[in-house]
């Protein structure tokens, strides 16, 4: 049966006909004429390839097929009515849902990794797909292939065309190899400019920290360019110096054997925001995801001073 050819009103009429077992009474209950009700019965018979109601003497009785359909049709109508009249809900402990989230490596480490840990117990049937930021992410959100994107608040992509909410602010730190003999517990601007520099790139435009350093007129001895995610692990056993978000640097400092220092220049922190298509504003599962990320971000604080994140 092609469901596209099924009129929901036929199921309503079927339910009433089964209750009344009389075309005239069913027509009166549905506030339609008897001829219209007879036409509806004919359409039901054609749809089901069954008489539905059969006359025995002066009384009409449902066929075996019609009797078998009474309960499932009534339950389906009740369920459909609930869908239309009750606000949708999302139960993270039971419901299944898959989210595609676009984020940089360090934003994923800051809030998505803790979310993954929480999902194991709080939402065992929720799947999270993390994708890197690309030049097409705005189109992907419009096309509904991406549920959420985490980007810097200063990005030009933050517009009124999408919903957005600030998640957290992340100060910058200077990072060098822990055994770098040229840097002690502090670094001067002269030292920073004289050391070979590792620049950060997101692949298609300068990062916010590089833009800030250019605006401040801070000279750098550029030797290597890489993404934020790889930068901490390139520093080891080299004299390179770089600037990293504190959330990323403090999370990998021990494993990457880094020394973290307070920047000798006035750098504004990077503020990350989440963006989503307006159509997801009131979706209960999407709203749940956003609330979880806000909660995780609210519990995160990163110090610009050397050391591990608190």
mmCIF file of C-alpha atoms in Angstrom:
data_model
loop_
_atom_site.group_PDB
_atom_site.id
_atom_site.type_symbol
_atom_site.label_atom_id
_atom_site.label_comp_id
_atom_site.label_asym_id
_atom_site.label_seq_id
_atom_site.Cartn_x
_atom_site.Cartn_y
_atom_site.Cartn_z
ATOM 1 C CA UNK A 1 0.000 0.000 0.000
ATOM 2 C CA UNK A 2 1.298 3.462 -0.927
ATOM 3 C CA UNK A 3 0.931 5.500 2.270
ATOM 4 C CA UNK A 4 1.009 8.702 0.241
ATOM 5 C CA UNK A 5 -2.441 7.761 -1.020
ATOM 6 C CA UNK A 6 -3.869 7.276 2.470
ATOM 7 C CA UNK A 7 -6.034 10.115 3.776
ATOM 8 C CA UNK A 8 -5.859 10.357 7.578
ATOM 9 C CA UNK A 9 -9.540 11.298 7.570
ATOM 10 C CA UNK A 10 -10.305 7.800 6.309
ATOM 11 C CA UNK A 11 -8.844 6.343 9.500
ATOM 12 C CA UNK A 12 -10.925 8.749 11.594
ATOM 13 C CA UNK A 13 -14.018 7.750 9.663
ATOM 14 C CA UNK A 14 -13.136 4.062 10.049
ATOM 15 C CA UNK A 15 -12.882 4.488 13.828
ATOM 16 C CA UNK A 16 -16.295 6.186 14.006
ATOM 17 C CA UNK A 17 -17.906 3.619 11.689
ATOM 18 C CA UNK A 18 -16.616 0.809 13.873
ATOM 19 C CA UNK A 19 -18.038 2.512 16.953
ATOM 20 C CA UNK A 20 -21.456 3.282 15.462
ATOM 21 C CA UNK A 21 -21.725 0.409 12.943
ATOM 22 C CA UNK A 22 -24.190 2.651 11.171
ATOM 23 C CA UNK A 23 -23.525 5.028 8.274
ATOM 24 C CA UNK A 24 -26.220 7.535 9.299
ATOM 25 C CA UNK A 25 -25.048 7.678 12.924
ATOM 26 C CA UNK A 26 -21.410 7.976 11.838
ATOM 27 C CA UNK A 27 -22.295 10.841 9.473
ATOM 28 C CA UNK A 28 -24.133 12.644 12.277
ATOM 29 C CA UNK A 29 -21.172 12.210 14.639
ATOM 30 C CA UNK A 30 -18.711 13.569 12.081
ATOM 31 C CA UNK A 31 -21.082 16.389 11.054
ATOM 32 C CA UNK A 32 -21.197 15.341 7.395
ATOM 33 C CA UNK A 33 -23.996 14.318 5.075
ATOM 34 C CA UNK A 34 -25.029 10.674 4.719
ATOM 35 C CA UNK A 35 -23.998 10.648 1.053
ATOM 36 C CA UNK A 36 -20.520 11.925 2.009
ATOM 37 C CA UNK A 37 -20.275 9.215 4.670
ATOM 38 C CA UNK A 38 -21.325 6.557 2.159
ATOM 39 C CA UNK A 39 -18.634 7.859 -0.224
ATOM 40 C CA UNK A 40 -16.070 7.618 2.572
ATOM 41 C CA UNK A 41 -17.087 4.026 3.263
ATOM 42 C CA UNK A 42 -16.611 3.248 -0.427
ATOM 43 C CA UNK A 43 -13.113 4.726 -0.308
ATOM 44 C CA UNK A 44 -12.306 2.631 2.778
ATOM 45 C CA UNK A 45 -13.497 -0.510 0.996
ATOM 46 C CA UNK A 46 -11.272 0.304 -1.975
ATOM 47 C CA UNK A 47 -8.300 1.076 0.255
ATOM 48 C CA UNK A 48 -8.597 -2.116 2.294
ATOM 49 C CA UNK A 49 -9.982 -4.272 -0.505
ATOM 50 C CA UNK A 50 -12.608 -5.396 1.990
ATOM 51 C CA UNK A 51 -16.342 -4.668 2.567
ATOM 52 C CA UNK A 52 -15.513 -3.244 6.056
ATOM 53 C CA UNK A 53 -19.219 -3.257 7.024
ATOM 54 C CA UNK A 54 -21.665 -5.916 5.836
ATOM 55 C CA UNK A 55 -25.437 -5.802 6.105
ATOM 56 C CA UNK A 56 -27.198 -8.680 7.814
ATOM 57 C CA UNK A 57 -30.878 -8.030 7.741
ATOM 58 C CA UNK A 58 -31.379 -4.448 8.939
ATOM 59 C CA UNK A 59 -28.080 -4.320 10.857
ATOM 60 C CA UNK A 60 -24.496 -3.771 9.675
ATOM 61 C CA UNK A 61 -21.637 -5.762 11.124
ATOM 62 C CA UNK A 62 -17.846 -5.268 10.738
ATOM 63 C CA UNK A 63 -15.957 -7.821 8.682
ATOM 64 C CA UNK A 64 -13.223 -9.913 10.366
ATOM 65 C CA UNK A 65 -10.549 -7.676 8.816
ATOM 66 C CA UNK A 66 -12.292 -4.537 10.078
ATOM 67 C CA UNK A 67 -12.574 -5.992 13.572
ATOM 68 C CA UNK A 68 -8.868 -6.829 13.540
ATOM 69 C CA UNK A 69 -8.021 -3.244 12.600
ATOM 70 C CA UNK A 70 -10.138 -1.524 15.259
ATOM 71 C CA UNK A 71 -7.559 -1.568 18.077
ATOM 72 C CA UNK A 72 -4.421 -0.743 16.029
ATOM 73 C CA UNK A 73 -6.178 2.089 14.178
ATOM 74 C CA UNK A 74 -7.525 3.521 17.420
ATOM 75 C CA UNK A 75 -4.091 3.327 19.018
ATOM 76 C CA UNK A 76 -2.483 4.963 15.968
ATOM 77 C CA UNK A 77 -4.996 7.826 16.045
ATOM 78 C CA UNK A 78 -4.425 8.308 19.760
ATOM 79 C CA UNK A 79 -0.665 8.357 19.247
ATOM 80 C CA UNK A 80 -0.950 10.803 16.377
ATOM 81 C CA UNK A 81 -3.191 13.050 18.450
ATOM 82 C CA UNK A 82 -0.636 13.034 21.258
ATOM 83 C CA UNK A 83 2.118 14.009 18.849
ATOM 84 C CA UNK A 84 0.113 17.007 17.649
ATOM 85 C CA UNK A 85 -1.215 18.165 21.014
ATOM 86 C CA UNK A 86 1.563 17.373 23.485
ATOM 87 C CA UNK A 87 4.863 19.283 23.432
ATOM 88 C CA UNK A 88 7.753 17.062 22.310
ATOM 89 C CA UNK A 89 10.151 15.915 25.013
ATOM 90 C CA UNK A 90 13.609 14.377 25.021
ATOM 91 C CA UNK A 91 14.658 11.746 27.544
ATOM 92 C CA UNK A 92 18.468 11.520 27.337
ATOM 93 C CA UNK A 93 18.525 8.266 29.305
ATOM 94 C CA UNK A 94 16.298 6.461 26.805
ATOM 95 C CA UNK A 95 16.000 8.335 23.527
ATOM 96 C CA UNK A 96 18.344 7.806 20.603
ATOM 97 C CA UNK A 97 19.840 10.835 18.874
ATOM 98 C CA UNK A 98 22.868 11.589 16.739
ATOM 99 C CA UNK A 99 24.465 15.049 16.732
ATOM 100 C CA UNK A 100 27.031 16.341 14.239
ATOM 101 C CA UNK A 101 29.131 19.076 15.829
ATOM 102 C CA UNK A 102 31.773 21.149 14.050
ATOM 103 C CA UNK A 103 34.607 22.423 16.249
ATOM 104 C CA UNK A 104 38.325 23.123 16.233
ATOM 105 C CA UNK A 105 40.658 20.679 17.935
ATOM 106 C CA UNK A 106 41.076 22.809 21.014
ATOM 107 C CA UNK A 107 37.354 23.635 21.351
ATOM 108 C CA UNK A 108 36.627 19.918 21.082
ATOM 109 C CA UNK A 109 39.129 19.242 23.843
ATOM 110 C CA UNK A 110 37.693 21.995 26.026
ATOM 111 C CA UNK A 111 33.983 21.092 25.998
ATOM 112 C CA UNK A 112 33.246 18.151 23.700
ATOM 113 C CA UNK A 113 35.611 15.681 25.349
ATOM 114 C CA UNK A 114 33.985 16.291 28.778
ATOM 115 C CA UNK A 115 30.591 15.916 27.083
ATOM 116 C CA UNK A 116 31.619 12.528 25.712
ATOM 117 C CA UNK A 117 32.504 11.427 29.241
ATOM 118 C CA UNK A 118 29.076 12.518 30.519
ATOM 119 C CA UNK A 119 27.195 10.830 27.681
ATOM 120 C CA UNK A 120 28.300 7.371 28.775
ATOM 121 C CA UNK A 121 26.027 7.504 31.817
ATOM 122 C CA UNK A 122 23.628 10.416 31.266
ATOM 123 C CA UNK A 123 22.737 9.678 27.626
ATOM 124 C CA UNK A 124 23.993 6.232 26.583
ATOM 125 C CA UNK A 125 22.077 6.244 23.270
ATOM 126 C CA UNK A 126 23.249 9.688 22.111
ATOM 127 C CA UNK A 127 25.930 9.644 19.421
ATOM 128 C CA UNK A 128 28.303 12.567 18.888
ATOM 129 C CA UNK A 129 30.057 13.108 15.554
ATOM 130 C CA UNK A 130 32.809 15.717 15.726
ATOM 131 C CA UNK A 131 33.997 17.321 12.502
ATOM 132 C CA UNK A 132 36.727 19.944 11.938
ATOM 133 C CA UNK A 133 35.795 23.489 10.999
ATOM 134 C CA UNK A 134 35.732 23.964 7.222
ATOM 135 C CA UNK A 135 34.942 26.842 4.905
ATOM 136 C CA UNK A 136 31.514 25.294 4.189
ATOM 137 C CA UNK A 137 30.211 24.951 7.748
ATOM 138 C CA UNK A 138 27.609 27.738 7.331
ATOM 139 C CA UNK A 139 26.222 26.014 4.264
ATOM 140 C CA UNK A 140 26.278 22.692 6.107
ATOM 141 C CA UNK A 141 24.218 24.115 8.969
ATOM 142 C CA UNK A 142 21.737 25.636 6.517
ATOM 143 C CA UNK A 143 21.516 22.292 4.715
ATOM 144 C CA UNK A 144 20.858 20.550 8.061
ATOM 145 C CA UNK A 145 23.916 18.288 7.801
ATOM 146 C CA UNK A 146 25.491 19.934 10.866
ATOM 147 C CA UNK A 147 23.613 20.401 14.140
ATOM 148 C CA UNK A 148 25.979 22.737 15.973
ATOM 149 C CA UNK A 149 29.210 24.655 15.350
ATOM 150 C CA UNK A 150 31.619 25.999 17.960
ATOM 151 C CA UNK A 151 33.569 29.003 16.661
ATOM 152 C CA UNK A 152 35.225 32.135 18.097
ATOM 153 C CA UNK A 153 32.690 34.840 18.908
ATOM 154 C CA UNK A 154 34.727 37.325 16.874
ATOM 155 C CA UNK A 155 34.314 35.261 13.712
ATOM 156 C CA UNK A 156 32.504 36.966 10.854
ATOM 157 C CA UNK A 157 30.187 33.959 10.654
ATOM 158 C CA UNK A 158 28.271 35.030 13.806
ATOM 159 C CA UNK A 159 25.206 36.644 12.247
ATOM 160 C CA UNK A 160 21.514 37.089 12.953
ATOM 161 C CA UNK A 161 20.819 34.251 10.520
ATOM 162 C CA UNK A 162 21.728 31.715 13.205
ATOM 163 C CA UNK A 163 21.147 31.269 16.899
ATOM 164 C CA UNK A 164 24.261 31.568 19.030
ATOM 165 C CA UNK A 165 25.346 31.596 22.659
ATOM 166 C CA UNK A 166 28.697 32.324 24.290
ATOM 167 C CA UNK A 167 30.287 29.287 25.918
ATOM 168 C CA UNK A 168 33.570 30.373 27.511
ATOM 169 C CA UNK A 169 36.513 32.770 27.314
ATOM 170 C CA UNK A 170 39.971 31.271 27.014
ATOM 171 C CA UNK A 171 43.135 33.286 27.813
ATOM 172 C CA UNK A 172 46.326 32.736 25.871
ATOM 173 C CA UNK A 173 49.608 31.414 27.237
ATOM 174 C CA UNK A 174 53.119 31.280 25.849
ATOM 175 C CA UNK A 175 54.343 27.701 25.381
ATOM 176 C CA UNK A 176 57.885 26.381 25.000
ATOM 177 C CA UNK A 177 59.575 23.050 25.537
ATOM 178 C CA UNK A 178 59.938 22.426 29.279
ATOM 179 C CA UNK A 179 63.702 21.955 28.859
ATOM 180 C CA UNK A 180 64.206 25.119 26.795
ATOM 181 C CA UNK A 181 67.367 26.631 28.384
ATOM 182 C CA UNK A 182 66.633 30.107 27.000
ATOM 183 C CA UNK A 183 63.389 30.572 28.958
ATOM 184 C CA UNK A 184 62.966 30.419 32.730
ATOM 185 C CA UNK A 185 59.752 31.087 34.627
ATOM 186 C CA UNK A 186 59.068 34.306 32.755
ATOM 187 C CA UNK A 187 59.498 35.463 29.188
ATOM 188 C CA UNK A 188 60.133 39.004 28.006
ATOM 189 C CA UNK A 189 58.848 40.530 24.823
ATOM 190 C CA UNK A 190 62.419 40.655 23.529
ATOM 191 C CA UNK A 191 62.866 36.946 24.191
ATOM 192 C CA UNK A 192 59.545 36.130 22.549
ATOM 193 C CA UNK A 193 60.532 38.013 19.394
ATOM 194 C CA UNK A 194 64.033 36.566 19.260
ATOM 195 C CA UNK A 195 63.086 32.877 19.612
ATOM 196 C CA UNK A 196 62.071 30.888 16.501
ATOM 197 C CA UNK A 197 58.293 31.144 16.285
ATOM 198 C CA UNK A 198 55.609 28.541 15.571
ATOM 199 C CA UNK A 199 52.549 30.265 14.051
ATOM 200 C CA UNK A 200 49.015 28.912 14.232
ATOM 201 C CA UNK A 201 46.727 28.563 11.244
ATOM 202 C CA UNK A 202 43.209 27.251 10.725
ATOM 203 C CA UNK A 203 43.911 26.364 7.120
ATOM 204 C CA UNK A 204 42.051 29.156 5.341
ATOM 205 C CA UNK A 205 42.634 32.410 7.274
ATOM 206 C CA UNK A 206 44.888 33.833 10.029
ATOM 207 C CA UNK A 207 43.906 32.810 13.546
ATOM 208 C CA UNK A 208 42.725 35.422 16.026
ATOM 209 C CA UNK A 209 45.968 35.350 17.999
ATOM 210 C CA UNK A 210 48.076 35.923 14.889
ATOM 211 C CA UNK A 211 45.811 38.830 13.955
ATOM 212 C CA UNK A 212 46.250 40.271 17.458
ATOM 213 C CA UNK A 213 50.038 39.963 17.321
ATOM 214 C CA UNK A 214 50.078 41.700 13.943
ATOM 215 C CA UNK A 215 47.840 44.475 15.248
ATOM 216 C CA UNK A 216 50.134 44.975 18.252
ATOM 217 C CA UNK A 217 53.138 45.080 15.946
ATOM 218 C CA UNK A 218 54.867 42.154 17.710
ATOM 219 C CA UNK A 219 57.754 40.871 15.558
ATOM 220 C CA UNK A 220 58.202 37.087 15.258
ATOM 221 C CA UNK A 221 60.928 34.879 13.827
ATOM 222 C CA UNK A 222 58.554 32.667 11.889
ATOM 223 C CA UNK A 223 59.925 29.168 11.250
ATOM 224 C CA UNK A 224 56.929 26.796 11.397
ATOM 225 C CA UNK A 225 53.186 27.113 10.739
ATOM 226 C CA UNK A 226 50.686 24.509 11.937
ATOM 227 C CA UNK A 227 47.241 24.166 13.506
ATOM 228 C CA UNK A 228 46.492 24.664 17.210
ATOM 229 C CA UNK A 229 45.925 20.951 17.723
ATOM 230 C CA UNK A 230 49.381 19.922 16.522
ATOM 231 C CA UNK A 231 51.327 22.936 17.826
ATOM 232 C CA UNK A 232 51.920 21.716 21.432
ATOM 233 C CA UNK A 233 53.503 18.492 20.238
ATOM 234 C CA UNK A 234 55.833 20.173 17.734
ATOM 235 C CA UNK A 235 57.556 22.231 20.456
ATOM 236 C CA UNK A 236 59.230 19.282 22.158
ATOM 237 C CA UNK A 237 63.039 19.223 21.951
ATOM 238 C CA UNK A 238 63.074 22.484 19.946
ATOM 239 C CA UNK A 239 63.727 26.159 20.819
ATOM 240 C CA UNK A 240 60.369 27.090 19.250
ATOM 241 C CA UNK A 241 57.925 29.391 21.022
ATOM 242 C CA UNK A 242 54.209 29.710 20.316
ATOM 243 C CA UNK A 243 50.956 31.119 21.702
ATOM 244 C CA UNK A 244 48.179 28.695 22.654
ATOM 245 C CA UNK A 245 44.715 28.859 24.234
ATOM 246 C CA UNK A 246 45.117 28.007 27.921
ATOM 247 C CA UNK A 247 42.499 25.229 27.769
ATOM 248 C CA UNK A 248 44.504 23.352 25.167
ATOM 249 C CA UNK A 249 47.946 24.097 26.599
ATOM 250 C CA UNK A 250 47.103 23.136 30.170
ATOM 251 C CA UNK A 251 45.396 19.902 29.074
ATOM 252 C CA UNK A 252 48.445 18.628 27.176
ATOM 253 C CA UNK A 253 51.287 20.388 29.060
ATOM 254 C CA UNK A 254 52.382 17.325 31.010
ATOM 255 C CA UNK A 255 52.190 14.867 28.121
ATOM 256 C CA UNK A 256 53.769 17.239 25.603
ATOM 257 C CA UNK A 257 56.354 18.344 28.186
ATOM 258 C CA UNK A 258 55.597 22.058 27.965
ATOM 259 C CA UNK A 259 56.456 25.085 30.008
ATOM 260 C CA UNK A 260 53.570 27.585 30.086
ATOM 261 C CA UNK A 261 54.208 31.276 30.646
ATOM 262 C CA UNK A 262 52.248 34.482 31.010
ATOM 263 C CA UNK A 263 52.304 36.441 27.716
ATOM 264 C CA UNK A 264 54.505 39.560 27.833
ATOM 265 C CA UNK A 265 52.020 41.354 25.580
ATOM 266 C CA UNK A 266 48.347 42.305 26.218
ATOM 267 C CA UNK A 267 46.367 39.602 24.428
ATOM 268 C CA UNK A 268 42.583 39.490 24.519
ATOM 269 C CA UNK A 269 41.230 36.026 25.380
ATOM 270 C CA UNK A 270 39.516 33.981 22.713
ATOM 271 C CA UNK A 271 35.776 33.683 23.330
ATOM 272 C CA UNK A 272 34.086 30.600 21.925
ATOM 273 C CA UNK A 273 30.404 30.525 20.996
ATOM 274 C CA UNK A 274 28.097 27.817 19.701
ATOM 275 C CA UNK A 275 25.952 28.423 16.617
ATOM 276 C CA UNK A 276 22.929 26.578 15.300
ATOM 277 C CA UNK A 277 20.204 26.956 12.698
ATOM 278 C CA UNK A 278 17.137 28.828 13.978
ATOM 279 C CA UNK A 279 14.885 25.873 13.171
ATOM 280 C CA UNK A 280 16.531 23.970 16.051
ATOM 281 C CA UNK A 281 15.729 26.619 18.660
ATOM 282 C CA UNK A 282 12.870 24.688 20.238
ATOM 283 C CA UNK A 283 13.905 21.143 19.395
ATOM 284 C CA UNK A 284 14.056 19.448 22.835
ATOM 285 C CA UNK A 285 17.046 17.226 22.025
ATOM 286 C CA UNK A 286 18.989 20.119 20.513
ATOM 287 C CA UNK A 287 18.124 22.335 23.471
ATOM 288 C CA UNK A 288 19.359 19.573 25.793
ATOM 289 C CA UNK A 289 22.686 19.440 23.926
ATOM 290 C CA UNK A 290 23.139 23.202 24.212
ATOM 291 C CA UNK A 291 22.308 23.173 27.918
ATOM 292 C CA UNK A 292 24.861 20.423 28.544
ATOM 293 C CA UNK A 293 27.590 22.392 26.746
ATOM 294 C CA UNK A 294 26.760 25.568 28.665
ATOM 295 C CA UNK A 295 26.905 23.640 31.932
ATOM 296 C CA UNK A 296 30.254 22.057 31.056
ATOM 297 C CA UNK A 297 31.706 25.399 29.981
ATOM 298 C CA UNK A 298 30.495 27.077 33.188
ATOM 299 C CA UNK A 299 32.547 24.605 35.235
ATOM 300 C CA UNK A 300 35.714 25.278 33.268
ATOM 301 C CA UNK A 301 38.165 27.977 34.302
ATOM 302 C CA UNK A 302 41.617 28.371 32.851
ATOM 303 C CA UNK A 303 44.329 30.491 34.357
ATOM 304 C CA UNK A 304 46.686 32.495 32.110
ATOM 305 C CA UNK A 305 49.461 31.717 34.607
ATOM 306 C CA UNK A 306 51.787 28.717 34.142
ATOM 307 C CA UNK A 307 50.452 25.404 35.317
ATOM 308 C CA UNK A 308 47.564 23.087 34.811
ATOM 309 C CA UNK A 309 43.937 24.193 34.330
ATOM 310 C CA UNK A 310 42.014 24.403 37.584
#
